[in-house]
Rosetta silent file (secondary structure, phi, psi, omega in degrees, C-alpha in Angstrom):
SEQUENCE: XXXXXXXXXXXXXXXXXXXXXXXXXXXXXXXXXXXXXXXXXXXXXXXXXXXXXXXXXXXXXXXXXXXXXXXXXXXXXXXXXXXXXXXXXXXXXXXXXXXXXXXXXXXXXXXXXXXXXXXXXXXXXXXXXXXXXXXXXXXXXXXXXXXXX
SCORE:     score description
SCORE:     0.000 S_00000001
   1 L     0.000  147.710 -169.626  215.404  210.205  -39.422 S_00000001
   2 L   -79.932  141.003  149.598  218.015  209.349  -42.214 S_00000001
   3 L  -100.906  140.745 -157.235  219.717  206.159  -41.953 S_00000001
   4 L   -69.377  160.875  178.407  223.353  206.504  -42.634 S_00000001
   5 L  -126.344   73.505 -170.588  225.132  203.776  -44.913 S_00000001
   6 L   -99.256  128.656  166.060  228.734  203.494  -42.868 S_00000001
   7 L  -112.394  -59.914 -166.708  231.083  201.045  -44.114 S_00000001
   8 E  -132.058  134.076  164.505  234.345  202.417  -42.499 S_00000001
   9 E   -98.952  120.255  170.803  234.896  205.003  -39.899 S_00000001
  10 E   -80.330  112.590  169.232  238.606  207.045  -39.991 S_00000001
  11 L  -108.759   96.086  159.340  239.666  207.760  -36.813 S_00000001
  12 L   -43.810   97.829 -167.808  242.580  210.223  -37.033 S_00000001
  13 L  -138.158  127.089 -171.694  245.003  209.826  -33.873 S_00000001
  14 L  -130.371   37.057  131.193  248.244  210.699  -32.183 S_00000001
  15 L   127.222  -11.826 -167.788  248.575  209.043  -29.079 S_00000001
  16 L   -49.743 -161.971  174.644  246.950  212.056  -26.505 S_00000001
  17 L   -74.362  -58.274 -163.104  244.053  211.191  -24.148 S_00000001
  18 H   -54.985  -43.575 -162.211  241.612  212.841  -26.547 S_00000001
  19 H   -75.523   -8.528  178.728  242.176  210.391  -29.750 S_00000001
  20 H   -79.067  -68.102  173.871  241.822  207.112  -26.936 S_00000001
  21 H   -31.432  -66.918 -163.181  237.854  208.944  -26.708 S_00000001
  22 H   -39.749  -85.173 -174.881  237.835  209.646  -30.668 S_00000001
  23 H   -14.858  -54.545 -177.537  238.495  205.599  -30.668 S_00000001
  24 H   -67.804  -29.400  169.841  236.225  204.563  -28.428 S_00000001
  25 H   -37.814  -39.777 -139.695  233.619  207.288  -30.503 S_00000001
  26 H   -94.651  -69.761 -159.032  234.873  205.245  -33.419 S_00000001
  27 H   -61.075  -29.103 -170.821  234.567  201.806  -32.350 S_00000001
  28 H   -71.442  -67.596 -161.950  230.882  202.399  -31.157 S_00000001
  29 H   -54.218  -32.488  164.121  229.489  203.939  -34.463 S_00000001
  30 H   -78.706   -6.709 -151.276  231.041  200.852  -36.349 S_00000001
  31 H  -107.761  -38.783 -176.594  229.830  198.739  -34.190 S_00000001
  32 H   -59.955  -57.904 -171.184  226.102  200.506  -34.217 S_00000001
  33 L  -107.441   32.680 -163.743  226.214  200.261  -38.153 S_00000001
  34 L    23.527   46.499  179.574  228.480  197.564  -38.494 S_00000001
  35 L   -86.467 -176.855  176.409  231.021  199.137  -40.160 S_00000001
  36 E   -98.930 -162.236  173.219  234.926  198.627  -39.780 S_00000001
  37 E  -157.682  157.829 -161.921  237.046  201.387  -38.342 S_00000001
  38 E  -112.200   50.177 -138.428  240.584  202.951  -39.379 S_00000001
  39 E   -73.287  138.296 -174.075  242.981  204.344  -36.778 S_00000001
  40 E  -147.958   81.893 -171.544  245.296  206.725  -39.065 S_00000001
  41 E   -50.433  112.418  171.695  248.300  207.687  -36.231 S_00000001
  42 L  -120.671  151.125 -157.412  249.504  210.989  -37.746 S_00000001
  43 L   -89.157  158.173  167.248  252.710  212.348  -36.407 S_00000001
  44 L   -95.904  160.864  166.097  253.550  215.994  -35.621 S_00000001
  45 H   -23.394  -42.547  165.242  256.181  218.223  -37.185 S_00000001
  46 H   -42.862  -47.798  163.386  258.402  217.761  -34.068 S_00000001
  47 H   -52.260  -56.020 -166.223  258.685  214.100  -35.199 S_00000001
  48 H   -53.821  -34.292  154.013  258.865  214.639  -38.393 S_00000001
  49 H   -48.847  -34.733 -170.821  262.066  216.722  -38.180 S_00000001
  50 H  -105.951    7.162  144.776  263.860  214.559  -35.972 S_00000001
  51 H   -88.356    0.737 -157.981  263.020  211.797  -38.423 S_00000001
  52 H  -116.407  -54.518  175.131  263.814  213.402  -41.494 S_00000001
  53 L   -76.336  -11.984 -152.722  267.908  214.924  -39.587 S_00000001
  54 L    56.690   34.050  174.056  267.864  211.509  -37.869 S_00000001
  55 L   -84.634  -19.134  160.365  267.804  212.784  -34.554 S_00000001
  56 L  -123.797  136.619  157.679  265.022  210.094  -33.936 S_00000001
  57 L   -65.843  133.276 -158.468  265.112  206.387  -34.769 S_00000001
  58 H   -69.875  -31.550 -173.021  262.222  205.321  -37.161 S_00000001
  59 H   -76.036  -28.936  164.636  262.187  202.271  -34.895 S_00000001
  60 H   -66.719  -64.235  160.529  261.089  204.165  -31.968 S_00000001
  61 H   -28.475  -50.836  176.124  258.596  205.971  -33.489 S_00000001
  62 H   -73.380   20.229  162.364  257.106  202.638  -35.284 S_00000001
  63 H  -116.882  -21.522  171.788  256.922  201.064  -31.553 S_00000001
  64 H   -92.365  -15.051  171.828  255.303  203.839  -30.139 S_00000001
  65 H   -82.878   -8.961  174.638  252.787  204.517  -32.911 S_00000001
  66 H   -73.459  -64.170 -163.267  252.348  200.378  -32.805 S_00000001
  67 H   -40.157  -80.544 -175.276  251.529  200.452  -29.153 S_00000001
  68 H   -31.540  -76.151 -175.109  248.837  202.978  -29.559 S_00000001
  69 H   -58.840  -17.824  172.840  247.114  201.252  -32.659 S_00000001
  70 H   -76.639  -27.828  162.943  247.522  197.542  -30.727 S_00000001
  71 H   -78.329  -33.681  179.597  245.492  199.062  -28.163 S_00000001
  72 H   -55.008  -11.022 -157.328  243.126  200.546  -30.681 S_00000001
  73 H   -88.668  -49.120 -152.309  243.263  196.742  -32.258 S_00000001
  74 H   -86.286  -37.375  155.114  242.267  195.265  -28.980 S_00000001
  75 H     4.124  -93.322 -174.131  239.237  197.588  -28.675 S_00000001
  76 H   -17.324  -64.861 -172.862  238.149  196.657  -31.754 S_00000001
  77 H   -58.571  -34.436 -161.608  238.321  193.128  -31.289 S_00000001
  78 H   -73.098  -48.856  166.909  236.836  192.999  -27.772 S_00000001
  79 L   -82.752   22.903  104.164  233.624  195.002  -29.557 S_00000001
  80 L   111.729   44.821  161.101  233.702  192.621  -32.588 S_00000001
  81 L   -97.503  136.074 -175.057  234.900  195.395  -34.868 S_00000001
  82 E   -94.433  154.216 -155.317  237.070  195.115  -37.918 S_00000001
  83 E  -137.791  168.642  167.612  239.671  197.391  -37.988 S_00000001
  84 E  -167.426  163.534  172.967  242.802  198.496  -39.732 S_00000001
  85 E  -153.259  176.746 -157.101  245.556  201.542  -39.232 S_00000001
  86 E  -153.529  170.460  157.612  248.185  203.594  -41.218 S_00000001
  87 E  -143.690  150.751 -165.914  250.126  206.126  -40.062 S_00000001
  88 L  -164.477  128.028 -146.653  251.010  209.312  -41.558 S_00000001
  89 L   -46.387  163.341  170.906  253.339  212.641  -41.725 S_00000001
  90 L  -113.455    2.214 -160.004  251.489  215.406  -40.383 S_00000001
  91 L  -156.928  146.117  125.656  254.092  218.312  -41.857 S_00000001
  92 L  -144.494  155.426 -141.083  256.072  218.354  -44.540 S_00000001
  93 L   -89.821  -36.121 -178.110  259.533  220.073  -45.233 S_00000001
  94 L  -135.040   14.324  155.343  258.814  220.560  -48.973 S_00000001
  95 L  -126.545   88.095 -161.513  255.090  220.512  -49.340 S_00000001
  96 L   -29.305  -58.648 -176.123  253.748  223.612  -48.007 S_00000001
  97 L   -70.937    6.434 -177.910  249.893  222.348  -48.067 S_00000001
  98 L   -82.473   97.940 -159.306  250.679  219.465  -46.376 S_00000001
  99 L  -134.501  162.484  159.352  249.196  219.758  -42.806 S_00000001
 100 H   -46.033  -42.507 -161.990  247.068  217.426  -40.147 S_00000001
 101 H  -106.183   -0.243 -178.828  244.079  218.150  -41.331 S_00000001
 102 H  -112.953  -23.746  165.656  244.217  218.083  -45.161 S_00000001
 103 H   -35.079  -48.797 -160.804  246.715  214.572  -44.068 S_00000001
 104 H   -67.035  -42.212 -166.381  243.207  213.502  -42.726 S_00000001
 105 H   -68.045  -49.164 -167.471  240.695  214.416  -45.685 S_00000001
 106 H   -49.134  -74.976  176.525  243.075  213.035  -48.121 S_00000001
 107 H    -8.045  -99.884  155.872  243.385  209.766  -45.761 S_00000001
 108 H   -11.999  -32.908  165.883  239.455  209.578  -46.400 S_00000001
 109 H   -90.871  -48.721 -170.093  238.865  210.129  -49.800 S_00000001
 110 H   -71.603   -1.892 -168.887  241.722  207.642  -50.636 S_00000001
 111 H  -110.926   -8.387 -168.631  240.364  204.917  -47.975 S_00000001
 112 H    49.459   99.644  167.586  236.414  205.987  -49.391 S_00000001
 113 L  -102.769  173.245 -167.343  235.494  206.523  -45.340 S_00000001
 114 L  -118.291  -40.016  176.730  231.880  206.822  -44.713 S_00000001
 115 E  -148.790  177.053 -178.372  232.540  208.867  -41.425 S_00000001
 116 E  -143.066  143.644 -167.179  235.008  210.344  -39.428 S_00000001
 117 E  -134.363  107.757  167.100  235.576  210.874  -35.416 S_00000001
 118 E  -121.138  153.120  174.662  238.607  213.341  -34.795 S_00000001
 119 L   -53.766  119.889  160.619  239.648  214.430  -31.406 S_00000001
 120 L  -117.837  144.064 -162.483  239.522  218.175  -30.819 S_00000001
 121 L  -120.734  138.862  169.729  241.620  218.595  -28.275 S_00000001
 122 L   -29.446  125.233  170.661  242.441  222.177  -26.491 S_00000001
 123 L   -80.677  101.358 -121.566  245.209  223.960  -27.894 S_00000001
 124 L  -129.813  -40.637 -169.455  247.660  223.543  -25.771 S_00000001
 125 L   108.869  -42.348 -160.001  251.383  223.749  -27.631 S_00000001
 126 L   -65.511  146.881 -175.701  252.194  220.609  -25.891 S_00000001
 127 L   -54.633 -162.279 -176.782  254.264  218.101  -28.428 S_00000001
 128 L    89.926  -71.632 -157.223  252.212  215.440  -29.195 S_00000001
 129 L   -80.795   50.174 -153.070  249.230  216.787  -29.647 S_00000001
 130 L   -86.744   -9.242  177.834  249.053  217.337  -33.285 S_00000001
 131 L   -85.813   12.775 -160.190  245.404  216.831  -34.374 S_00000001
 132 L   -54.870  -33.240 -164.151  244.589  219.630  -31.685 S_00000001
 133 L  -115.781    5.330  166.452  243.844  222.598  -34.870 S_00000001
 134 L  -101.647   -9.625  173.552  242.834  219.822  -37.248 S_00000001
 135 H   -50.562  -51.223 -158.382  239.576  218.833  -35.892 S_00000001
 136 H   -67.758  -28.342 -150.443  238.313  222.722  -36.782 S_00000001
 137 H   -96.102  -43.167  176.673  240.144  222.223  -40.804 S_00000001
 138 H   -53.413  -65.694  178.395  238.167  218.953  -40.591 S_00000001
 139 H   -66.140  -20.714 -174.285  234.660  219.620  -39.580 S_00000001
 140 H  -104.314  -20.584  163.050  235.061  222.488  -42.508 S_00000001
 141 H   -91.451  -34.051 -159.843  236.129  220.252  -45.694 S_00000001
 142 L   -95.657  124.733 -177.286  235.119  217.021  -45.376 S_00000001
 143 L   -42.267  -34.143 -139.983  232.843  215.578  -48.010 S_00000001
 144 L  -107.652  142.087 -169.307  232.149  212.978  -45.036 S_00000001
 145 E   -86.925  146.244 -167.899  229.816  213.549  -41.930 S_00000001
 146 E  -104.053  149.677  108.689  232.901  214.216  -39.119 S_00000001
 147 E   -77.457  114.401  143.717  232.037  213.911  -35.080 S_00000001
 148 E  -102.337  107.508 -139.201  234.249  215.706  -33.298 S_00000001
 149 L  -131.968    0.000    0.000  234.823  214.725  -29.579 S_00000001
C-alpha cells in the first residue's frame, strides 16, 4: 500500500449538511497524516447577484460564512488539527469559466493541497447548495487525489 504525503487537505463548503460530513472527512484524514486542513466557503450565484446589485449586505454574508468556518475551526481544534479558511465566488457575471468546481481546483493548485474532500450532495435546486454539480467537475480534473462524500 502507498503511503500518501498530505500536508493540507481543501475542504470545499457552503454551509449544507453535506459539507459539515466533507469536514468531518477532512478533519480525520489530517489528523490520520497530520496534515492541516482548509475550509474554502464558496458562495452560489444567488449570492453572488444579490451581492454584486446590493440586494444583500456583505456583512451578512461574512457572518454567516464566519459561523460555518468557526464551527469548522472548533472541529479542528478539538481534533488537534491546524486549520485555515477562505471563501470564494462560485459564479461570475463576467467570467464565463468561472464556476464551483474550477473555483475549487484553482483554490488547490494556488494553496498546493495534497488532497481534497468535497461534498456531493443530491441535486436538488435548493439555494444553498452550490457544490452539489461540483463534486462530479472535481473528481474529473483534479491533479490531487479528491474523496467525495
Amino acid at each position: 500500500m502507498t503511503k500518501l504525503d498530505i500536508d493540507l487537505v481543501l475542504v470545499p463548503v457552503d454551509g449544507s449538511e453535506a459539507s459539515h460530513e466533507a469536514v468531518d472527512y477532512a478533519i480525520g484524514i489530517a489528523s490520520e497524516y497530520g496534515a492541516s486542513v482548509h475550509a474554502l466557503y464558496v458562495l452560489d450565484e444567488g449570492v453572488v447577484r444579490a451581492l454584486e446589485s446590493g440586494a444583500v449586505d456583505e456583512r451578512d454574508v461574512a457572518e454567516d460564512t464566519a459561523a460555518f468556518t468557526a464551527s469548522v475551526a472548533d472541529r479542528a481544534e478539538e481534533a488537534g488539527v491546524d486549520h485555515s479558511n477562505s471563501m470564494a465566488y462560485g459564479f461570475s457575471t463576467e467570467v464565463k469559466t468561472v464556476h464551483p468546481g474550477s473555483v475549487v481546483l484553482d483554490t488547490a493548485e494556488e494553496l498546493e493541497s495534497d488532497f481534497i474532500v468535497v461534498p456531493r450532495e443530491p441535486v436538488t435546486g435548493e439555494p444553498g447548495q452550490v457544490l452539489e454539480k461540483a463534486a462530479e467537475y472535481v473528481l474529473l480534473y483534479a491533479s490531487q487525489p479528491v474523496l467525495s462524500v
